[in-house]
PDB file of C-alpha atoms and ligand atoms in Angstrom:
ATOM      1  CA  UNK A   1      -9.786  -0.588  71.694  1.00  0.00           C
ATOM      2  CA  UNK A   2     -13.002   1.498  70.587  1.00  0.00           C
ATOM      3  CA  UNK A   3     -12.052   4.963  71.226  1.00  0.00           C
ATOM      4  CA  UNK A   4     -15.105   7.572  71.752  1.00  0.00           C
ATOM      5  CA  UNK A   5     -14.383  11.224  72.066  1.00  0.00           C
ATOM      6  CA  UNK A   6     -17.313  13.151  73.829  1.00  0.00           C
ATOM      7  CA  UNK A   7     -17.361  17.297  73.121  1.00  0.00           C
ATOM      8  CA  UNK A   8     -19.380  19.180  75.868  1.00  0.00           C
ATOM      9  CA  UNK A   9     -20.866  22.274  74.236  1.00  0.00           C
ATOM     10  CA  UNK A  10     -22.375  23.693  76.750  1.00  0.00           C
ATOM     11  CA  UNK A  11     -21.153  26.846  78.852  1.00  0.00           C
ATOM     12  CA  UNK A  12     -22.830  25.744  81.874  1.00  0.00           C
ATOM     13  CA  UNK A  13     -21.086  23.349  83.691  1.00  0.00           C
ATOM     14  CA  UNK A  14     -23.281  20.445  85.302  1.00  0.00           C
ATOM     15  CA  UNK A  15     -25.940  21.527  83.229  1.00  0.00           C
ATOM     16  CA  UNK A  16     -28.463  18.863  81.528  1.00  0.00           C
ATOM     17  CA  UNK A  17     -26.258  18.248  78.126  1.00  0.00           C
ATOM     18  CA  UNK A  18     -23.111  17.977  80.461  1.00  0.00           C
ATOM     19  CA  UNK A  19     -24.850  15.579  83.106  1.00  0.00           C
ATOM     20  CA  UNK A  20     -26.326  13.482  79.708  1.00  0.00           C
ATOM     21  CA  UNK A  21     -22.666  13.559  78.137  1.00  0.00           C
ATOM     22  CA  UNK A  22     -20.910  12.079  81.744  1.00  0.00           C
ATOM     23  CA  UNK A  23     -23.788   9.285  81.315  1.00  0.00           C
ATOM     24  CA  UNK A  24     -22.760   8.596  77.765  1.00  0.00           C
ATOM     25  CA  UNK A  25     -19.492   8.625  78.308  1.00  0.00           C
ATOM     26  CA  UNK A  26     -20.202   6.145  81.827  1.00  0.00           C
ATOM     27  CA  UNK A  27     -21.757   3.914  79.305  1.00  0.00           C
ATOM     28  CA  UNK A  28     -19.254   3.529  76.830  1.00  0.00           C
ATOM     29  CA  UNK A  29     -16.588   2.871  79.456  1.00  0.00           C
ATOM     30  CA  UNK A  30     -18.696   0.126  80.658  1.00  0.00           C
ATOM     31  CA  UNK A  31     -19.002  -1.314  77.383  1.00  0.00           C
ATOM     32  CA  UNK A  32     -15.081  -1.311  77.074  1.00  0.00           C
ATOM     33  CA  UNK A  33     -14.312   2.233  75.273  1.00  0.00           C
ATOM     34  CA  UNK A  34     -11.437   4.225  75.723  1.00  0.00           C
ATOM     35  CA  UNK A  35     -13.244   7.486  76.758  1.00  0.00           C
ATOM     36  CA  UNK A  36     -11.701  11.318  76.447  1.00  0.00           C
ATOM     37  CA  UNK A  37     -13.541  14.792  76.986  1.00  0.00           C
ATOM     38  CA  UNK A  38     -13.361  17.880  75.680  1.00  0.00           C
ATOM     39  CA  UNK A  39     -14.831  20.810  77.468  1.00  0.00           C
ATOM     40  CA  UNK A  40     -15.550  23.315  74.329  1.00  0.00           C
ATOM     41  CA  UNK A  41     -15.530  26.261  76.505  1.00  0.00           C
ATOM     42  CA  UNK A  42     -12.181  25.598  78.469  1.00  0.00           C
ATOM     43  CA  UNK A  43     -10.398  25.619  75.001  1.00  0.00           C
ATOM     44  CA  UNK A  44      -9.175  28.617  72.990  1.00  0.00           C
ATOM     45  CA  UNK A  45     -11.449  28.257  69.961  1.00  0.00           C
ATOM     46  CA  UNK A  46     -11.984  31.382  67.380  1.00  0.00           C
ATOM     47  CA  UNK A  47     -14.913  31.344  65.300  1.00  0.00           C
ATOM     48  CA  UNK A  48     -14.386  31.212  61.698  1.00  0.00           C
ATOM     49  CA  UNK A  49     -13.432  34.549  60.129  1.00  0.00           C
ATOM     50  CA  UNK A  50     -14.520  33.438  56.395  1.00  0.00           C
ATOM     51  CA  UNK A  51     -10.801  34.250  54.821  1.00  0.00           C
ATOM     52  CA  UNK A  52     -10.907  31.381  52.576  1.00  0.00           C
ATOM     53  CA  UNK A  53      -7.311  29.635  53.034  1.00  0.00           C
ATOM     54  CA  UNK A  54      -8.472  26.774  53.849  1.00  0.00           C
ATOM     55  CA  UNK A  55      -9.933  26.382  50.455  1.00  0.00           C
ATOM     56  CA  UNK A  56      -6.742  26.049  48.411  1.00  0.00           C
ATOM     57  CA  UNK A  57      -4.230  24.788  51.582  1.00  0.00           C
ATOM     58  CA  UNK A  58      -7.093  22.742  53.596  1.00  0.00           C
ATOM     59  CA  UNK A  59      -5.872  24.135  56.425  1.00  0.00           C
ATOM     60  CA  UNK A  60      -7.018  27.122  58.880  1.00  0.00           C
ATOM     61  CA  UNK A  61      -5.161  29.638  59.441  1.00  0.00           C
ATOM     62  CA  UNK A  62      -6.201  30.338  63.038  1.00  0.00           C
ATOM     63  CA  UNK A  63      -3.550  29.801  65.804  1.00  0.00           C
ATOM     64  CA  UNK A  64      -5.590  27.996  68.579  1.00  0.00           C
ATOM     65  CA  UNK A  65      -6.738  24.651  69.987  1.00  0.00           C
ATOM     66  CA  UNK A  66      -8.750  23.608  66.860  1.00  0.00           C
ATOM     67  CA  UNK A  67      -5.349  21.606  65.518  1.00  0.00           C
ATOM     68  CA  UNK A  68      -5.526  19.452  68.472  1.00  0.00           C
ATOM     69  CA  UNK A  69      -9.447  18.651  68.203  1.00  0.00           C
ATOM     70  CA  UNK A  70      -9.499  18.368  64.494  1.00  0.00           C
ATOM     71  CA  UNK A  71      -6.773  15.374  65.188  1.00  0.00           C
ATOM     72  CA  UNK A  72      -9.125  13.978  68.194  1.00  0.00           C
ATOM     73  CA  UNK A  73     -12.438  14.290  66.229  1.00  0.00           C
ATOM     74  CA  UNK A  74     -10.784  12.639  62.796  1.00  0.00           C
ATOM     75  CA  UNK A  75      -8.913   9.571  65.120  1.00  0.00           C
ATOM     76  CA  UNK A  76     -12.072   8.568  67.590  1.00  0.00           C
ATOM     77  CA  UNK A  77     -14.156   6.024  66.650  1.00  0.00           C
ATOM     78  CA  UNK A  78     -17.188   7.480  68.193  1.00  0.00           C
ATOM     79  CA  UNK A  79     -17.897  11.218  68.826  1.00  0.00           C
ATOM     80  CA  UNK A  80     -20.779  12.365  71.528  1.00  0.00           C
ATOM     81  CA  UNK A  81     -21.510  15.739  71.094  1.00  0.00           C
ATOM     82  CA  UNK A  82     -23.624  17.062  73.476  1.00  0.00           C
ATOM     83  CA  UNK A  83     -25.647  20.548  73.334  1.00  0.00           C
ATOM     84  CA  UNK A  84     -28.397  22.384  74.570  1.00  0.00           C
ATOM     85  CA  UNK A  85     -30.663  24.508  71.827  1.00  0.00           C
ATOM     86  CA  UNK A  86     -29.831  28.091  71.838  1.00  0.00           C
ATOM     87  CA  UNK A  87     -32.765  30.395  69.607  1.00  0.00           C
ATOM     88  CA  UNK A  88     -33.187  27.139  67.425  1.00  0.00           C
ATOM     89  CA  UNK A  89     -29.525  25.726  66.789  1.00  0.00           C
ATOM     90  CA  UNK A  90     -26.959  24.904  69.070  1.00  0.00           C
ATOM     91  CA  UNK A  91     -25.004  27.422  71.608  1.00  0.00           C
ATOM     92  CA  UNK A  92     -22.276  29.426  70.337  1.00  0.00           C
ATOM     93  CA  UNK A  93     -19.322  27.830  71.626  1.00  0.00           C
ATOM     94  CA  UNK A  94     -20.389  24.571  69.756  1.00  0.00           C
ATOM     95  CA  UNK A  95     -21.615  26.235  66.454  1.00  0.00           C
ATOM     96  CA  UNK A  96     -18.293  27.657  66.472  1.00  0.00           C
ATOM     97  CA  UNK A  97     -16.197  24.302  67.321  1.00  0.00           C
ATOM     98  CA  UNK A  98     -18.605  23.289  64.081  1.00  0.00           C
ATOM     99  CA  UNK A  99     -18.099  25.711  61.793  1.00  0.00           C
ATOM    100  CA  UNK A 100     -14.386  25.317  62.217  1.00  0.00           C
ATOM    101  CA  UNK A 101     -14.503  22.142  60.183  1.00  0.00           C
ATOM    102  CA  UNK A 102     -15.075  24.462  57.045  1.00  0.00           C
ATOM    103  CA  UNK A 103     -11.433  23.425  56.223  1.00  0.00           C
ATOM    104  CA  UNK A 104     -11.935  19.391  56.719  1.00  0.00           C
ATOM    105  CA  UNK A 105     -14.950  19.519  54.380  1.00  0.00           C
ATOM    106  CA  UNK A 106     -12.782  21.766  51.923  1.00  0.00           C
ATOM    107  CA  UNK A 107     -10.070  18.800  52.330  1.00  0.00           C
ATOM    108  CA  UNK A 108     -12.635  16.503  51.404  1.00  0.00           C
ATOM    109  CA  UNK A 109     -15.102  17.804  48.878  1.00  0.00           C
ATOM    110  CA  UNK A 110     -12.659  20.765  47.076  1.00  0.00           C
ATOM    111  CA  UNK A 111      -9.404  18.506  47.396  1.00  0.00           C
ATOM    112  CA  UNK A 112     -10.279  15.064  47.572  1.00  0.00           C
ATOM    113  CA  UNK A 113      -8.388  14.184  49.888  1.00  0.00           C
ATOM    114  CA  UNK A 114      -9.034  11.290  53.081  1.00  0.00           C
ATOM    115  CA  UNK A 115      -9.746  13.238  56.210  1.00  0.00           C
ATOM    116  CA  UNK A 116     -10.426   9.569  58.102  1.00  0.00           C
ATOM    117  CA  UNK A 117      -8.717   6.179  57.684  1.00  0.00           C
ATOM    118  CA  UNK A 118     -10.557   4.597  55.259  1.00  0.00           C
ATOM    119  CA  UNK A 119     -10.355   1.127  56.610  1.00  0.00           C
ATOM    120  CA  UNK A 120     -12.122   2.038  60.240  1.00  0.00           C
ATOM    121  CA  UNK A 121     -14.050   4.418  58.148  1.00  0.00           C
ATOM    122  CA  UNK A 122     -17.415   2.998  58.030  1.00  0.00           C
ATOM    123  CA  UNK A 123     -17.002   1.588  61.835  1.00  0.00           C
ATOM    124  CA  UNK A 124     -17.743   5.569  62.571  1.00  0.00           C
ATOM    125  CA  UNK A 125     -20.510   6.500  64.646  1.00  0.00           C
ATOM    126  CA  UNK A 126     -21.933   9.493  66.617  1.00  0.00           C
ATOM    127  CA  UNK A 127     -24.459  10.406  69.285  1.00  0.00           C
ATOM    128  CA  UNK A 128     -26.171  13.619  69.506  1.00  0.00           C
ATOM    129  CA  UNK A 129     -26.920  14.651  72.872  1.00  0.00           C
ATOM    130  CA  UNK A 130     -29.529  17.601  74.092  1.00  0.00           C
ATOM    131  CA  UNK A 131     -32.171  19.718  76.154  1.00  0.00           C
ATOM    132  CA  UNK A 132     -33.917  22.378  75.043  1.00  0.00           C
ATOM    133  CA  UNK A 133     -36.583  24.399  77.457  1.00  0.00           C
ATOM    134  CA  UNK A 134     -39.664  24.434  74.884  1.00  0.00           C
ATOM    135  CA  UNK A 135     -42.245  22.128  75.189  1.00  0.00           C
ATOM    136  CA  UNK A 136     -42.374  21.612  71.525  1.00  0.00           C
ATOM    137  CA  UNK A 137     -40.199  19.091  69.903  1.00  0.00           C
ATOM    138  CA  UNK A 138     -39.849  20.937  66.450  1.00  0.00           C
ATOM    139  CA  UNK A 139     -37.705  22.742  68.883  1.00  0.00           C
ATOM    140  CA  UNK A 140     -34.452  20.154  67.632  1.00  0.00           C
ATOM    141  CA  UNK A 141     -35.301  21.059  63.703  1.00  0.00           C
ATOM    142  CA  UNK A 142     -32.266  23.327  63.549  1.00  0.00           C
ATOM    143  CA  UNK A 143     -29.888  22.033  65.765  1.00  0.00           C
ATOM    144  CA  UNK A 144     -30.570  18.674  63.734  1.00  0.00           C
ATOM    145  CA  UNK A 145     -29.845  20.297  60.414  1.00  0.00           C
ATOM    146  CA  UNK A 146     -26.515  21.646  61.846  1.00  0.00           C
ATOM    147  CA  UNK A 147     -25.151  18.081  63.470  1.00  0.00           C
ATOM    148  CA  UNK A 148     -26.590  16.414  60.174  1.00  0.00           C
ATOM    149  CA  UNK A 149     -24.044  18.491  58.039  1.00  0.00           C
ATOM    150  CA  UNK A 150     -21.099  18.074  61.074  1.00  0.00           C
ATOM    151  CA  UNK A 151     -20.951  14.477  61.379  1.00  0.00           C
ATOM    152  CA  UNK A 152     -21.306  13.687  57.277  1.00  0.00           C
ATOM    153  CA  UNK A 153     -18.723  16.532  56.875  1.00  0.00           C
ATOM    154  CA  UNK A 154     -16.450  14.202  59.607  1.00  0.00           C
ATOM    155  CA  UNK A 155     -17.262  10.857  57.964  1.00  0.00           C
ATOM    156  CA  UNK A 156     -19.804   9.837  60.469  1.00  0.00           C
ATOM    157  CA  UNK A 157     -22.438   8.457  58.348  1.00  0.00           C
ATOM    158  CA  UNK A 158     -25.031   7.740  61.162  1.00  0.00           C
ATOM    159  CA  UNK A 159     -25.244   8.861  64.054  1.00  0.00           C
ATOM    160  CA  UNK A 160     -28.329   8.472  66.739  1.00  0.00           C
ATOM    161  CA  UNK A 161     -29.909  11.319  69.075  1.00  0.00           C
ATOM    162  CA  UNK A 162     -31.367  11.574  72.237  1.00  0.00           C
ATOM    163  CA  UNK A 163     -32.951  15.135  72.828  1.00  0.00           C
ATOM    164  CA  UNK A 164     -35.242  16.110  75.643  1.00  0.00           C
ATOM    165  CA  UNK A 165     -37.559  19.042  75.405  1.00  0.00           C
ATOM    166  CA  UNK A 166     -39.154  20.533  78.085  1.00  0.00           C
ATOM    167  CA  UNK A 167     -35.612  20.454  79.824  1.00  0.00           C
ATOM    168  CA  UNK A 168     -34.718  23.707  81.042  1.00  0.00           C
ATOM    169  CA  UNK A 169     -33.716  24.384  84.501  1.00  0.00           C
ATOM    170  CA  UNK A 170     -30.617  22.750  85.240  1.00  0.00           C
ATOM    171  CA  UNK A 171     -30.543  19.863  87.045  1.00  0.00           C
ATOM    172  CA  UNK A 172     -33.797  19.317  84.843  1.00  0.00           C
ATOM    173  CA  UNK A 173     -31.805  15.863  83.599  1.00  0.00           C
ATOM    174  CA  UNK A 174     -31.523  14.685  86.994  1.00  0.00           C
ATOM    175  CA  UNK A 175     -35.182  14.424  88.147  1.00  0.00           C
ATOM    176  CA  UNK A 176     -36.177  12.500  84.540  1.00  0.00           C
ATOM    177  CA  UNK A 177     -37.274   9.482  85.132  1.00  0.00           C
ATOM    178  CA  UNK A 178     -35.436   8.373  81.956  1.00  0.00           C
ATOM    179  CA  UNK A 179     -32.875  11.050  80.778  1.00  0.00           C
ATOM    180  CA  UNK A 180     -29.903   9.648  82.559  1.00  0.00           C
ATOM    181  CA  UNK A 181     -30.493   5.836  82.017  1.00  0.00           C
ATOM    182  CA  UNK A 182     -30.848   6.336  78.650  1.00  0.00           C
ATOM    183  CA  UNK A 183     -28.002   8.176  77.995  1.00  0.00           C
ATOM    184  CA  UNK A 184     -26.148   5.489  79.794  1.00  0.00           C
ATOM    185  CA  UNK A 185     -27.718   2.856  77.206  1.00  0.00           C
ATOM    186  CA  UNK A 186     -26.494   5.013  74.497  1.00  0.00           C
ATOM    187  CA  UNK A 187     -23.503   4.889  75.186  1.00  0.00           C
ATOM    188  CA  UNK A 188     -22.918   1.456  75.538  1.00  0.00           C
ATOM    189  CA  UNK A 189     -24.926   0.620  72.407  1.00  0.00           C
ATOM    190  CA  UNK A 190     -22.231   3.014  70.113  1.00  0.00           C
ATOM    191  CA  UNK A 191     -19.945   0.834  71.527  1.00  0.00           C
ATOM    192  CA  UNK A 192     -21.227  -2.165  70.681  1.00  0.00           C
ATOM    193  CA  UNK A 193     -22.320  -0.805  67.237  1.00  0.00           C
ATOM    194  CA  UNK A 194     -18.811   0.279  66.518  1.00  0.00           C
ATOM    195  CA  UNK A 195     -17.187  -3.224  67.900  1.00  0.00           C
ATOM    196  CA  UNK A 196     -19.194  -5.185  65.798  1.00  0.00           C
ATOM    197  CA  UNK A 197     -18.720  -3.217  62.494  1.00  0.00           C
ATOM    198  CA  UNK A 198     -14.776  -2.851  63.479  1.00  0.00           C
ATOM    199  CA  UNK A 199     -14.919  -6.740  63.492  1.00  0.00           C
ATOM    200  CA  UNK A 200     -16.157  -6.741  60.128  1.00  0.00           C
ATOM    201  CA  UNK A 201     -13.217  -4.204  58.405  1.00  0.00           C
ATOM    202  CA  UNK A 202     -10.071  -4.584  60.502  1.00  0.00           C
TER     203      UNK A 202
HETATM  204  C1  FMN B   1     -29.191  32.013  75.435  1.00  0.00           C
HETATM  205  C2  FMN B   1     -30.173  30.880  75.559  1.00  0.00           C
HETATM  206  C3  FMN B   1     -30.996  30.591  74.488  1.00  0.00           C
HETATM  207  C4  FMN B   1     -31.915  29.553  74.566  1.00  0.00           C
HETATM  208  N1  FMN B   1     -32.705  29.290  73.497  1.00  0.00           N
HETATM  209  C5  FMN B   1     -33.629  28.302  73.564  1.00  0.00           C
HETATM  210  C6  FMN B   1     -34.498  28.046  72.462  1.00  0.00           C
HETATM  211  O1  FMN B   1     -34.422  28.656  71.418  1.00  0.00           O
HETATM  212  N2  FMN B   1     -35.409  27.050  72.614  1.00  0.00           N
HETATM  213  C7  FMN B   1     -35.520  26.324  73.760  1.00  0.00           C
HETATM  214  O2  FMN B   1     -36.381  25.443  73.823  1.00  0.00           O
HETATM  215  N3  FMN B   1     -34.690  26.512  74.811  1.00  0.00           N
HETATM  216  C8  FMN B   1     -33.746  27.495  74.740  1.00  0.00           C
HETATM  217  N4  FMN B   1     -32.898  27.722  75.810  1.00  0.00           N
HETATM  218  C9  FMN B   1     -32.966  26.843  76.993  1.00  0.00           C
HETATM  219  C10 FMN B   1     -31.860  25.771  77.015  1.00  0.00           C
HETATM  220  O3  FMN B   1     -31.840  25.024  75.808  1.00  0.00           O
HETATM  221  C11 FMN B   1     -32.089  24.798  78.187  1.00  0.00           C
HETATM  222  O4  FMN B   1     -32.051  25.529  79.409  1.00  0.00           O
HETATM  223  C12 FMN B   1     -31.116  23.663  78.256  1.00  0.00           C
HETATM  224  O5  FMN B   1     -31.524  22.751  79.261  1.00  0.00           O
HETATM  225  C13 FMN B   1     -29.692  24.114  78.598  1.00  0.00           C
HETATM  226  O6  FMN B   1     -28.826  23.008  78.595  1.00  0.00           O
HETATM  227  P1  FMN B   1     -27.512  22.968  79.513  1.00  0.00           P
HETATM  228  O7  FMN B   1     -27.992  22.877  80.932  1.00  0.00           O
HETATM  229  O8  FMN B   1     -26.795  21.769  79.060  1.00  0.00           O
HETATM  230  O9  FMN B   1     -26.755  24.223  79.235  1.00  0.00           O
HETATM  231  C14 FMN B   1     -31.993  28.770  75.743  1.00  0.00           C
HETATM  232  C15 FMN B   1     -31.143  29.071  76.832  1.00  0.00           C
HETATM  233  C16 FMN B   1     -30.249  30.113  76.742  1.00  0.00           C
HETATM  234  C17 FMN B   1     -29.336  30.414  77.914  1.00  0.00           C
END
């Protein structure tokens, strides 16, 4: 079974990235997924302190809940991450999931070693999920840049987006005419995507 792990960045519950996310995540139970969320700021996660272990052991050194989502993030098939643009990247809490994963791209790229399983490996797919207030859609360009270098640092080679701007006040999601439905879509199509290339390897 397809399993898709959806991270909700955002601090404010119900908000637009967490009402996109539950559509996502409706979708890809429709299309046959087993689904799973994480609620970033429910968990215990420090932000990286820059001490460097990780680059000779691969592992951090912080004592939290990062242990349990590294093993999540690496296992799914599909990860949703959904985020809302704070000053031009995403909010804290999920910069901070994100820069935890210094020490899987120091597993990878410093040690060589496999971070995924290599046979389900290129079955991997993510979605990118989020609102920003500004009426400008340049408004994504950093937030963009930052998922671009999470999901090849977690051996998700492509991964789609669906970002709304001109999405502010919360419940914004709710009264667009599309935002929810295609979401929903989403969803279902990274399941289908990942099915059809899991036929293919396994
Ligand atoms: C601290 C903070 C910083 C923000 N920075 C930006 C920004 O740089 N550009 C922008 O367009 N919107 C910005 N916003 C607006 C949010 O991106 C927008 O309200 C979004 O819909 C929030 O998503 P959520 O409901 O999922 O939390 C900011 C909001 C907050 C609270």
């Amino acid at each position: 079974m397809v399993r898709i792990l959806g991270i909700a960045g955002s601090p404010r519950q119900n908000g637009n990235t967490s009402l996109l996310l539950q559509e996502a995540l409706r979708g890809a139970e429709q299309a046959g997924a087993a689904v799973e969320k994480v609620l970033l700021c429910k968990r215990n996660i420090y932000p990286c302190v820059g001490c460097d272990d990780c680059r000779k052991s691969g592992q951090c050194s912080l004592d939290d809940n990062m242990d349990q989502l590294y093993r999540k993030v690496l296992a799914a098939n599909g990860i949703v991450i959904a985020a809302p643009v704070y000053f031009n990247s995403v909010n804290a809490q999920t910069k901070a999931f994100i820069d935890r994963f210094q020490c899987i791209w120091e597993r990878k790229n410093e040690l060589g070693q496999e971070v995924t399983d290599p046979l389900t490996r290129p079955a991997r797919r993510g979605l990118f999920l989020s609102a920003a207030r500004g009426d400008d859609p340049r408004v994504f360009d950093g937030a963009i840049k930052v998922m671009d270098r999470f999901f090849e640092t977690v051996d998700v080679d492509y991964y789609e987006r669906l970002l709304f701007f001109r999405m502010g006040e919360k419940g914004a999601a709710q009264k667009h005419p599309t935002a929810l439905g295609d979401a929903f879509k989403l969803g279902e199509h990274l399941v289908e995507e990942i099915s059809r290339h899991l036929a293919t390897v396994t």
